[in-house]
Coordinates of C-alpha atoms and ligand atoms in Angstrom, one line a residue:
X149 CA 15.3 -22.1 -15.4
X150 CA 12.6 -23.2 -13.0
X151 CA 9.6 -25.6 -13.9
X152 CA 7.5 -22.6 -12.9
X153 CA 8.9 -20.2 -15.5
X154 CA 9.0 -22.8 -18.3
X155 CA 5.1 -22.9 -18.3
X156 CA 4.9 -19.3 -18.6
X157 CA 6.3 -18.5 -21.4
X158 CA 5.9 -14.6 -22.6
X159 CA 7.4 -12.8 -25.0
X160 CA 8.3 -9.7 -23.6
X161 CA 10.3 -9.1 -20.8
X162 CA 11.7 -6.2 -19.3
X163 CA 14.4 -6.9 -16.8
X164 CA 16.0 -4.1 -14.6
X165 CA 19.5 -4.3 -13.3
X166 CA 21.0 -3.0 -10.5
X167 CA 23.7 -0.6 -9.2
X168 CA 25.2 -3.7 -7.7
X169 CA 24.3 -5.8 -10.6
X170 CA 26.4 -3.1 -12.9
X171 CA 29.3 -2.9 -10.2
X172 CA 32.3 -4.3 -12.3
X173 CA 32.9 -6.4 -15.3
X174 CA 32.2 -10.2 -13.4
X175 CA 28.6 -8.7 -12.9
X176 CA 27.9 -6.8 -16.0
X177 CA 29.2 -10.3 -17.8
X178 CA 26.3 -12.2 -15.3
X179 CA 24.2 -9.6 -16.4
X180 CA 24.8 -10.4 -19.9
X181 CA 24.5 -13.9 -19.3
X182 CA 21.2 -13.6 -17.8
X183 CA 19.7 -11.6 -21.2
X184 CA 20.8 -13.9 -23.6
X185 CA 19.8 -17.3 -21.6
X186 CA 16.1 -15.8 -21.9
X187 CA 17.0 -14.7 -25.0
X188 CA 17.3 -17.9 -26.3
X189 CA 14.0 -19.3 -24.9
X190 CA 12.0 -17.4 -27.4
X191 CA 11.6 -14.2 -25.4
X192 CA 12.2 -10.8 -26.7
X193 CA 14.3 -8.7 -23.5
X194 CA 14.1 -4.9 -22.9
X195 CA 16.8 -4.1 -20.6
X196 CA 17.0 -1.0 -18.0
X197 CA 20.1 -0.6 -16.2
X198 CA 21.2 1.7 -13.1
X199 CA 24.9 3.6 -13.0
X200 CA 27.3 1.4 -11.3
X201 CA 26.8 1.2 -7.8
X202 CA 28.3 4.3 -6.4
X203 CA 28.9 6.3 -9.6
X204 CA 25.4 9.1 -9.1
X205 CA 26.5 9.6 -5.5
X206 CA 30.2 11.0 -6.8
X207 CA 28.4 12.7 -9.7
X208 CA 26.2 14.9 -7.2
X209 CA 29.4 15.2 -4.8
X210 CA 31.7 16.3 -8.4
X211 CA 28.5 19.1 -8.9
X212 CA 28.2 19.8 -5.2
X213 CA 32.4 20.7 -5.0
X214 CA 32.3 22.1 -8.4
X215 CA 29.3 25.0 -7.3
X216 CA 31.4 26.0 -3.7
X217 CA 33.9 27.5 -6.5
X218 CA 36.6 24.1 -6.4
X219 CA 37.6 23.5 -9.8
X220 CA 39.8 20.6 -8.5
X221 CA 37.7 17.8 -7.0
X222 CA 35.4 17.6 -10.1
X223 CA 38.6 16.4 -11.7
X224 CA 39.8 14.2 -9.3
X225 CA 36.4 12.5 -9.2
X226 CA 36.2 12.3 -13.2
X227 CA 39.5 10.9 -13.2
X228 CA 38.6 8.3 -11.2
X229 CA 35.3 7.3 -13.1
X230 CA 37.3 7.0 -15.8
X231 CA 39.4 4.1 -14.8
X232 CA 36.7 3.1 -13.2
X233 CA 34.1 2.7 -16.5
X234 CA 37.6 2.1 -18.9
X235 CA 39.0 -0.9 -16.4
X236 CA 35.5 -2.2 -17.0
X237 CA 35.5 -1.9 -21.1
X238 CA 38.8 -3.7 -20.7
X239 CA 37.7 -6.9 -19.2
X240 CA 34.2 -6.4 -20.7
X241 CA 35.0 -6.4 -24.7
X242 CA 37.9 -8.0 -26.8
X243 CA 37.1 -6.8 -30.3
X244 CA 39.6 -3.6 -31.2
X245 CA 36.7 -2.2 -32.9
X246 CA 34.2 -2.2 -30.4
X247 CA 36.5 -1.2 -27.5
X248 CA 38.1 2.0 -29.2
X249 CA 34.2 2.7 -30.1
X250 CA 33.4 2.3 -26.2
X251 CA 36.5 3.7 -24.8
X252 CA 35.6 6.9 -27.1
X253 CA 32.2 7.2 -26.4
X254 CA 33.1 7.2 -22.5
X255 CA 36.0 9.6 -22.7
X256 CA 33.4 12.0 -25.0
X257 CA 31.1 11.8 -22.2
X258 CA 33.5 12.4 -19.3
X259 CA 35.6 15.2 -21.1
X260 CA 31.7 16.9 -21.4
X261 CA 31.3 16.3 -17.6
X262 CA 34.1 17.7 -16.7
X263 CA 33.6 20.8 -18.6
X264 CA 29.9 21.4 -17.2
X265 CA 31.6 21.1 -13.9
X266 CA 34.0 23.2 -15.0
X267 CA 31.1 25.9 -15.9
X268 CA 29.0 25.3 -12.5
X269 CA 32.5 26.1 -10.8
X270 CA 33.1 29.5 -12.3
X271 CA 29.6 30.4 -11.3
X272 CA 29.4 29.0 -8.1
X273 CA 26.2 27.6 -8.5
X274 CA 24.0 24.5 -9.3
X275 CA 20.6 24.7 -10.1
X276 CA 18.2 21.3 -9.8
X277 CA 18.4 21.4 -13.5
X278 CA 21.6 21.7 -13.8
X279 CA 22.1 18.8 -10.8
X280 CA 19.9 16.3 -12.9
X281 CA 22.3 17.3 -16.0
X282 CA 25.1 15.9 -14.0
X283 CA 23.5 13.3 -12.3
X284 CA 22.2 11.4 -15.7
X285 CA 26.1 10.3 -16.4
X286 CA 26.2 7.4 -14.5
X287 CA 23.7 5.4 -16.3
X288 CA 24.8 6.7 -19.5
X289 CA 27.8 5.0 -18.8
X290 CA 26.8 1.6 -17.7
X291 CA 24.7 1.4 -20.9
X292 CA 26.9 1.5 -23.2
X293 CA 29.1 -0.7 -21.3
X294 CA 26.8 -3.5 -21.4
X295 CA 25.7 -3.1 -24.8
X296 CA 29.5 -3.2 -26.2
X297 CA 30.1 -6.5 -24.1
X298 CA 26.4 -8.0 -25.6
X299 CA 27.7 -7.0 -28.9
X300 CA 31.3 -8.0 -28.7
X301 CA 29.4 -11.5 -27.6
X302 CA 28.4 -11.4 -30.8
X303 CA 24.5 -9.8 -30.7
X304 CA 22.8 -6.8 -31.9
X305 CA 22.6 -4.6 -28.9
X306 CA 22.0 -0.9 -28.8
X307 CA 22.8 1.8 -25.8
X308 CA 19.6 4.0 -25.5
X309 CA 19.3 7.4 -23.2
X310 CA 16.1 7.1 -21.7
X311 CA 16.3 11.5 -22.4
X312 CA 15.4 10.7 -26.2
X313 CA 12.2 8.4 -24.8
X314 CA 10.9 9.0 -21.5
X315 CA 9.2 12.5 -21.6
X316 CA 8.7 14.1 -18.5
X317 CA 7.6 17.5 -16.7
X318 CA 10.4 19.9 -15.5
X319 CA 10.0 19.2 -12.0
X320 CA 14.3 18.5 -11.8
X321 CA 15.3 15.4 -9.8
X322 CA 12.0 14.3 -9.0
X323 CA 10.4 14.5 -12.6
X324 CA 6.9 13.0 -13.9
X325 CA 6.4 11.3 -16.9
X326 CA 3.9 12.0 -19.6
X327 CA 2.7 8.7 -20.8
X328 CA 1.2 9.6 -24.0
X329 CA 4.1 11.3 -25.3
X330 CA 6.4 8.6 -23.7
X331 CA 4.3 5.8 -25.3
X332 CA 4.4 7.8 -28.8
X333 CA 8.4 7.9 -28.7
X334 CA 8.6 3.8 -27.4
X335 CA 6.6 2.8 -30.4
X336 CA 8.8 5.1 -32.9
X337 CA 12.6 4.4 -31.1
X338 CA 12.2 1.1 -28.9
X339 CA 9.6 -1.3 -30.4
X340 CA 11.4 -1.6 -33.7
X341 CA 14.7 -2.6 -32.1
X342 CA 12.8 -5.2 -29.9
X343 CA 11.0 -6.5 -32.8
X344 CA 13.9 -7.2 -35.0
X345 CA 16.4 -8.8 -31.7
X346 CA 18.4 -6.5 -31.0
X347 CA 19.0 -5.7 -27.7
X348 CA 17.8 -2.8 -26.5
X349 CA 20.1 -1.3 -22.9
X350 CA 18.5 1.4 -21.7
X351 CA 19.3 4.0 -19.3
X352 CA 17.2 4.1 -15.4
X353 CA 17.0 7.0 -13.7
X354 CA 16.9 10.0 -16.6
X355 CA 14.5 11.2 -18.8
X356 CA 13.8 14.5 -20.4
X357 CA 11.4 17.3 -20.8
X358 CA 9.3 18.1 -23.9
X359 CA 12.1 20.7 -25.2
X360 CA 15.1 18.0 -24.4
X361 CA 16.1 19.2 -21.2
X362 CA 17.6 16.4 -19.2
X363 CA 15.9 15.2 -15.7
X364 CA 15.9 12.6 -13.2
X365 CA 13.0 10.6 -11.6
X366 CA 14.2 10.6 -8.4
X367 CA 16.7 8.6 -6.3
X368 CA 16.7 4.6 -7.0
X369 CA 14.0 5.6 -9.5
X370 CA 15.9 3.4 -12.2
X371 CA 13.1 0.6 -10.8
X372 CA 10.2 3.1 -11.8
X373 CA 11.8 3.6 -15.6
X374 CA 11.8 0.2 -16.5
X375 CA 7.6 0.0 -15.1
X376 CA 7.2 3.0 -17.3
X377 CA 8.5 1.7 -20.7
X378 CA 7.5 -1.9 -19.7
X379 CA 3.9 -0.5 -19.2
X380 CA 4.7 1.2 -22.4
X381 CA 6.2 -2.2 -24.6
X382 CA 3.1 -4.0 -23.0
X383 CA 5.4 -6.2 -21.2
X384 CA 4.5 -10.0 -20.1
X385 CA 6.6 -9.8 -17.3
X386 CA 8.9 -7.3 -15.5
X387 CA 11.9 -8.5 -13.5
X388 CA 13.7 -6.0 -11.4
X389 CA 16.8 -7.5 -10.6
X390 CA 18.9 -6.8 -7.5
X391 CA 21.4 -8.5 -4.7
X392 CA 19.2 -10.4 -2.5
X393 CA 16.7 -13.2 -3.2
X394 CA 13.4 -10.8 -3.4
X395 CA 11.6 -9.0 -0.5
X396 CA 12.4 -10.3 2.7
X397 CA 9.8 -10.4 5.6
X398 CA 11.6 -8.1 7.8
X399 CA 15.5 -6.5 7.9
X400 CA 17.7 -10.1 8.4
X401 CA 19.9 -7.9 10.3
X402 CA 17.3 -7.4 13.1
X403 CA 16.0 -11.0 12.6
X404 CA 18.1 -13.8 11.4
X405 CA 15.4 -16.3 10.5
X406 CA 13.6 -13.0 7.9
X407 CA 12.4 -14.6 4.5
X408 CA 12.0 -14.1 1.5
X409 CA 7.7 -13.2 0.6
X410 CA 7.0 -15.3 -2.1
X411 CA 3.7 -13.4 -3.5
X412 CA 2.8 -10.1 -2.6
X413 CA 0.0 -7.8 -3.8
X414 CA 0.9 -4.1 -6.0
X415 CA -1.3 -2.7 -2.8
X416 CA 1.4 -4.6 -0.6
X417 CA 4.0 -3.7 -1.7
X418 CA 3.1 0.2 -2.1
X419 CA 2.8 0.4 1.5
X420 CA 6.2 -1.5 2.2
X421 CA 7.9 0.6 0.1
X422 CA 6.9 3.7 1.2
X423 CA 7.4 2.6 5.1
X424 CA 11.1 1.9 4.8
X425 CA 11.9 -1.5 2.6
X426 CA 14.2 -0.4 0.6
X427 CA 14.0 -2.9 -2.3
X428 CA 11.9 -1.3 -4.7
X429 CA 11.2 2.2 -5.3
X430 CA 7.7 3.4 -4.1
X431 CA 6.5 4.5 -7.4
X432 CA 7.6 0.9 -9.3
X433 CA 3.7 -0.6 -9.7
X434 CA 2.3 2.4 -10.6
X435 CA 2.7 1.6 -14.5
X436 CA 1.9 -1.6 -14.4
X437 CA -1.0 -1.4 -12.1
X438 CA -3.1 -1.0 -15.2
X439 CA -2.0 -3.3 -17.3
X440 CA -1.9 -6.0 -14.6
X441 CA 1.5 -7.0 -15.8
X442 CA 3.4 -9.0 -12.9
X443 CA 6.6 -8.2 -11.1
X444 CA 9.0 -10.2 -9.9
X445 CA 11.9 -8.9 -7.2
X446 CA 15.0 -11.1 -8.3
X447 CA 18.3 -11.8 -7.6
X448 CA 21.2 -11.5 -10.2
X449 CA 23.5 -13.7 -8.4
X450 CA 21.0 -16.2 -7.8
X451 CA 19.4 -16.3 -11.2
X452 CA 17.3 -19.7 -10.7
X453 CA 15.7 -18.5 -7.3
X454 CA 12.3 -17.0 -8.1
X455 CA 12.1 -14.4 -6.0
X456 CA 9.1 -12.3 -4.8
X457 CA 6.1 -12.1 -7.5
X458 CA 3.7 -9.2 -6.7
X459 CA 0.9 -8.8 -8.6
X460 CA -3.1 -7.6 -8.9
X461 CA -4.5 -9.7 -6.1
X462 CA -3.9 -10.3 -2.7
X463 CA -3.2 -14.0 -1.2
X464 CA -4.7 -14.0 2.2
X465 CA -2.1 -15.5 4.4
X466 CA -2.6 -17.2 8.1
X467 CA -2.1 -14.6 10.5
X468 CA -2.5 -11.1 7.9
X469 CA 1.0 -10.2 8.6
X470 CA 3.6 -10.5 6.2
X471 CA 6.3 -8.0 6.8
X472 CA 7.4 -6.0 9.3
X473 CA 9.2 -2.7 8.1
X474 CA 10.8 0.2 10.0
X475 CA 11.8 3.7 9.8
X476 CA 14.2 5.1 12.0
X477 CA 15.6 9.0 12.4
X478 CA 12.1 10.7 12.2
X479 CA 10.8 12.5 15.2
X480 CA 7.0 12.7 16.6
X481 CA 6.1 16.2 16.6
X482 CA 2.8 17.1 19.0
X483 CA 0.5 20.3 19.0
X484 CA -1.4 20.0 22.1
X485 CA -3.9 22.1 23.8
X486 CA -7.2 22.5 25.5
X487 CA -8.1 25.4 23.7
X488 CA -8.6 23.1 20.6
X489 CA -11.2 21.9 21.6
X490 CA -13.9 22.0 18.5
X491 CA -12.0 24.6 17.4
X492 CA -12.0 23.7 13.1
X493 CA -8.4 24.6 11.2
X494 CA -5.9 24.1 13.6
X495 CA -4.4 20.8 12.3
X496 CA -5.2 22.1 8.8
X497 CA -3.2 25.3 9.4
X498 CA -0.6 23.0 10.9
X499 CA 0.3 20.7 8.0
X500 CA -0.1 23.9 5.7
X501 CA 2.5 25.2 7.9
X502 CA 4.7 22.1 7.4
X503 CA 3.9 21.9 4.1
X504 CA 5.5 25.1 3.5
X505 CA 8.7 24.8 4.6
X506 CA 9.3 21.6 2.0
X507 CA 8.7 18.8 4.3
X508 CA 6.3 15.8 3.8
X509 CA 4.5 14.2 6.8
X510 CA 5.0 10.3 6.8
X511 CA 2.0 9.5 9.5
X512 CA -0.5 11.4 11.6
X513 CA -2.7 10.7 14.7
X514 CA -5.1 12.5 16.6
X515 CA -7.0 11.8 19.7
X516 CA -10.5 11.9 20.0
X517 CA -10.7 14.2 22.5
X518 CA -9.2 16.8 20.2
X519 CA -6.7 17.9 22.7
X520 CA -3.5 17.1 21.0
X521 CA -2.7 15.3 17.6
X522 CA 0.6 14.1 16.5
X523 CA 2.4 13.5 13.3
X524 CA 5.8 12.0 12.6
X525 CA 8.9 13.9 10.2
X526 CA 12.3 13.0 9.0
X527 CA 14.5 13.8 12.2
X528 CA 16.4 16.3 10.7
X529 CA 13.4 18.6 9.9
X530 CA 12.8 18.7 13.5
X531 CA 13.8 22.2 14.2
X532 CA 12.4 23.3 10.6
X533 CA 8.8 22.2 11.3
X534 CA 9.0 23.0 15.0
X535 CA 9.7 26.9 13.9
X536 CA 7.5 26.5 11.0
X537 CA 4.2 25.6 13.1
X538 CA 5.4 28.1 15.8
X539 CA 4.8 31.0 13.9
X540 CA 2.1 29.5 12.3
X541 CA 0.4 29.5 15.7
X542 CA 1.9 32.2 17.2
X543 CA -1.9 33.5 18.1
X544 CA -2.9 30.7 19.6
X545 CA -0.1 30.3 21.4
X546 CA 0.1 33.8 23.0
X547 CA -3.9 33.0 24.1
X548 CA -3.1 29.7 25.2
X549 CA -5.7 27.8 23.1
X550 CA -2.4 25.9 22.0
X551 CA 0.0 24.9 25.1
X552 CA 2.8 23.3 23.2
X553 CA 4.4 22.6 20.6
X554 CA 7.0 20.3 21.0
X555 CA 9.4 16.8 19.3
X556 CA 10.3 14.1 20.5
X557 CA 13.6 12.4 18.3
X558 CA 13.8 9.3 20.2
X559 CA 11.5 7.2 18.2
X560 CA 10.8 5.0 15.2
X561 CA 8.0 4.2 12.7
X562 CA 7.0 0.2 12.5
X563 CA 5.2 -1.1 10.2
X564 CA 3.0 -4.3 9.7
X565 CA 1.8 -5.0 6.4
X566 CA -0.7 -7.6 5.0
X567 CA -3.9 -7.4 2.6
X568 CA -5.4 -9.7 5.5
X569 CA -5.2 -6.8 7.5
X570 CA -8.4 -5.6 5.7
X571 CA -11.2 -6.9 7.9
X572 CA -9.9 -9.7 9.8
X573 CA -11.0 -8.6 13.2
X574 CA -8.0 -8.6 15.9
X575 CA -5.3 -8.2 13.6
X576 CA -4.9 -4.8 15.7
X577 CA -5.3 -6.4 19.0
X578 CA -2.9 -8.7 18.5
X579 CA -0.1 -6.6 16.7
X580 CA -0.2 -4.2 20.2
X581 CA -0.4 -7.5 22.0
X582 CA 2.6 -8.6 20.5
X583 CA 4.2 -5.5 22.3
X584 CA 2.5 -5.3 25.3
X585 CA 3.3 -8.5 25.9
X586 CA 7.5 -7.6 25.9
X587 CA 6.4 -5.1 27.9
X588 CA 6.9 -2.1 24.8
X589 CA 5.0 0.7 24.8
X590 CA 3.1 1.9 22.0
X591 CA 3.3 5.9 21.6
X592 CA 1.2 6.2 18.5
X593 CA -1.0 3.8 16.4
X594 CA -2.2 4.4 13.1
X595 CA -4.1 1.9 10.1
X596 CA -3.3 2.9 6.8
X597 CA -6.4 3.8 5.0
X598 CA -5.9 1.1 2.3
X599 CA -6.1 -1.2 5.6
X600 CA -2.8 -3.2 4.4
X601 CA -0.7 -1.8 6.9
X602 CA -0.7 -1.3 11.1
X603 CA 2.1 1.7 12.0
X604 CA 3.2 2.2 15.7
X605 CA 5.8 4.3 16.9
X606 CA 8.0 3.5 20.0
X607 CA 11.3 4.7 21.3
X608 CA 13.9 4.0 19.4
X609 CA 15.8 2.3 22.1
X610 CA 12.7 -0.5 21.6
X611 CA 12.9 -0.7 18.0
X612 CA 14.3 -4.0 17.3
X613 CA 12.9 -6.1 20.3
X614 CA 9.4 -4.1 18.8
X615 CA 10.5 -6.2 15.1
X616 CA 10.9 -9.1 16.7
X617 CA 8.0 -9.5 18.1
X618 CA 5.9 -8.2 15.7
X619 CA 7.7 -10.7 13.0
X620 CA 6.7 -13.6 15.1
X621 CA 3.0 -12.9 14.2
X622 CA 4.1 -13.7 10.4
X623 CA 2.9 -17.2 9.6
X624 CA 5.3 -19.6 8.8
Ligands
LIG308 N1 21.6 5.6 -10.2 C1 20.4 6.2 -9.6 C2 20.6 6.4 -8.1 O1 21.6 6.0 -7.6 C3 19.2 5.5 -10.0 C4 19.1 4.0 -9.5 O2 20.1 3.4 -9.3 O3 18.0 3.5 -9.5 O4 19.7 6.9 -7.5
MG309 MG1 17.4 0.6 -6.3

């Protein structure tokens, strides 16, 4: 415990763990460590965990196999989560009691899964709802795993499925919350648990609609569940807990000497998230924005390190850059033509178009003379968009007021982001400096609106002498 955290003391705290944090018994028993050492200093802990790390990818791949008619690999796969989540209860609790509890409550769970799989089998077909059904085992799982070892330690702790708490629209696998209702059910199901020390475990990732129905939040959304019923327990603090020290400045693959940001802003961090740094899920402040509550990114296995706090305001650092992000496999897709000239609708027909066939633009650029503009997509939508837009246009492209529509798949997003971005004159000039100067060219440029972020593109073969450079304008 740091100097740092001593003098803030609050008294609620919800900490978020981890795939990797959940991986095997040694890290759920680090987990549990970490609960009860705050614990003890007075603080009351809500706890969100994720599935162990691995687990919701062979869920979807046991409901995938299971709806192409294979009533074999679903078995296979639930076989192995069984030793898998059973090995763990082994090493994890040493009361008879509480292990034939556990080891019951698992085996209910799996023998349920497998029959569901069974069902989606026979018909040959999985629906988003039924997907998100499947998909919410994981963290059921690792829940009650670390509330058996907390309790077999010898405290009140409690398993919770966020399904009974966190009500959401039925938009399956990427549901919404409904606060109200989800702050109604916290007050009635979680406070009073939190109130009289027990230890609440909660489950990341699920929730359910207003008539029960299980959903998901999305991918990695287990970040975004704890900000929800942290927002909702009026936490002090939120910790999201993970396997590296907090957010680093850029990928230390690309650049060895990459740090870790000590403070970072909720608009910060928004835009890093959403460009490609894959610690935190996008939609994690959102919550907490409100309440102000501060987040820190920290590391499980590196308890004492502080990791990055982000919060309300912005520190202004030397330079404006903190972190350099990137996003590779997307392609730049360009609608050109001189016909377009003043023409209104075009680029709104366009996205309309793109819209339509499911896939979300991540960045868009036009030039002023109105004679071509260019957006980028996920690589693999390529073909999709391209046909999309073609037949969207096909008018315009039989009179020739649109020459081409075309991809190039070749390149990659990078992104600088800084609040000192905002109004410090030059921050541009120098970021395509920075390039220019190692000779990279710069295919599109585009300022986020929020002004916290620069985004280029360049080829792909570029990308990483691109980071490097660009990192070098983050202040030491
Ligand atoms: N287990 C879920 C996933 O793998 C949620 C999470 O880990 O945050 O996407
Ligand atoms: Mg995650």
């Amino acid at each position: 415990m740091s100097a740092e955290e001593n003098r803030i003391t609050p008294r609620m705290v919800t900490m978020k763990f981890g795939g990797t944090s959940m991986g095997n018994h040694d890290t759920i028993a680090q987990v549990a460590r970490i609960i009860v050492e705050h614990a003890a200093q007075g603080h009351r802990i809500l706890t969100v965990v994720s599935a162990m790390n691995g687990v919701t990818d062979l869920l979807k791949q046991a409901a995938r196999t299971a709806s192409t008619g294979d009533d074999n690999e679903h078995i296979r796969i639930v076989n192995d989560l069984r030793v898998r989540h059973v090995e763990t209860a082994e090493h994890l609790v040493v009361d008879d009691k509480i292990k034939k509890v556990l080891v019951e409550d698992i085996d209910t769970l799996l023998d349920s899964l497998n029959a569901m799989c069974h069902s989606i089998a026979v018909l040959r077909e999985i629906t988003p709802r039924g997907m998100d059904l499947i998909m919410s085992f994981g963290e059921r799982f690792s829940a009650r795993l670390l509330a058996a070892h907390l309790r077999d330690l010898g405290h009140a702790a409690l398993a919770i499925d966020a399904s009974e708490i966190i009500v959401t629209d039925d938009n399956f696998q990427d549901a919404a919350p409904f606060m109200d209702e989800t702050q109604q059910r916290v007050n009635e199901f979680l406070l009073p648990y939190l109130h009289n020390g027990t230890f609440p475990i909660v489950t990341g990732y699920i929730g359910a609609t207003r008539d029960g129905i299980i959903t998901t939040l999305g991918r990695g959304a287990s970040d975004y569940s704890a900000a929800i019923l942290g927002a909702c327990i009026n936490t002090d603090d939120l910790w999201i807990y993970t396997d590296v020290d907090g957010i680093m400045t850029t990928d230390p693959r690309i650049v060895p000497t990459a740090r870790v940001i000590p403070v970072l802003s909720y608009g910060e961090v928004g835009e890093l998230a959403y460009f490609g740094a894959k610690v935190l899920h996008p939609k994690t402040v959102q919550p907490v924005i409100d309440k102000g509550a501060p987040v820190r990114v920290r590391n499980t296995f590196n308890p004492t390190h502080l990791g990055t706090l982000i919060q309300q305001q912005s520190e202004i650092t030397q330079g404006a850059v903190k972190a350099v992000t990137i996003i590779r496999d997307v392609s730049l897709v360009s609608v050109e033509g001189r016909g377009m000239v003043g023409v209104p609708g075009i680029a709104g027909r366009t996205f309309m178009a793109v819209a339509r066939v499911g896939v979300s633009v991540l960045l868009i650029s036009q030039s002023s003379s109105e004679q071509s503009f260019c957006f980028i997509v996920p690589q693999s939508k390529t073909s999709t968009v391209l046909d999309g837009i073609k037949k969207e246009m096909r008018h315009e492209l039989e009179r020739g007021d649109v020459d081409r529509v075309w991809a190039r798949e070749d390149v990659v997003i990078i992104t600088t982001v800084g609040a000192g971005m905002r109004g410090t004159p030059g921050v541009a000039a120098r970021v395509c400096g920075a390039l220019s100067n190692r000779g990279i060219n710069i295919l599109v440029i585009a300022q986020g609106s929020s002004e916290y972020s620069i985004s280029l593109v360049v080829r792909a073969e570029e990308a990483n002498e691109a980071v490097r450079a660009l990192h070098d304008l983050i202040a030491l």
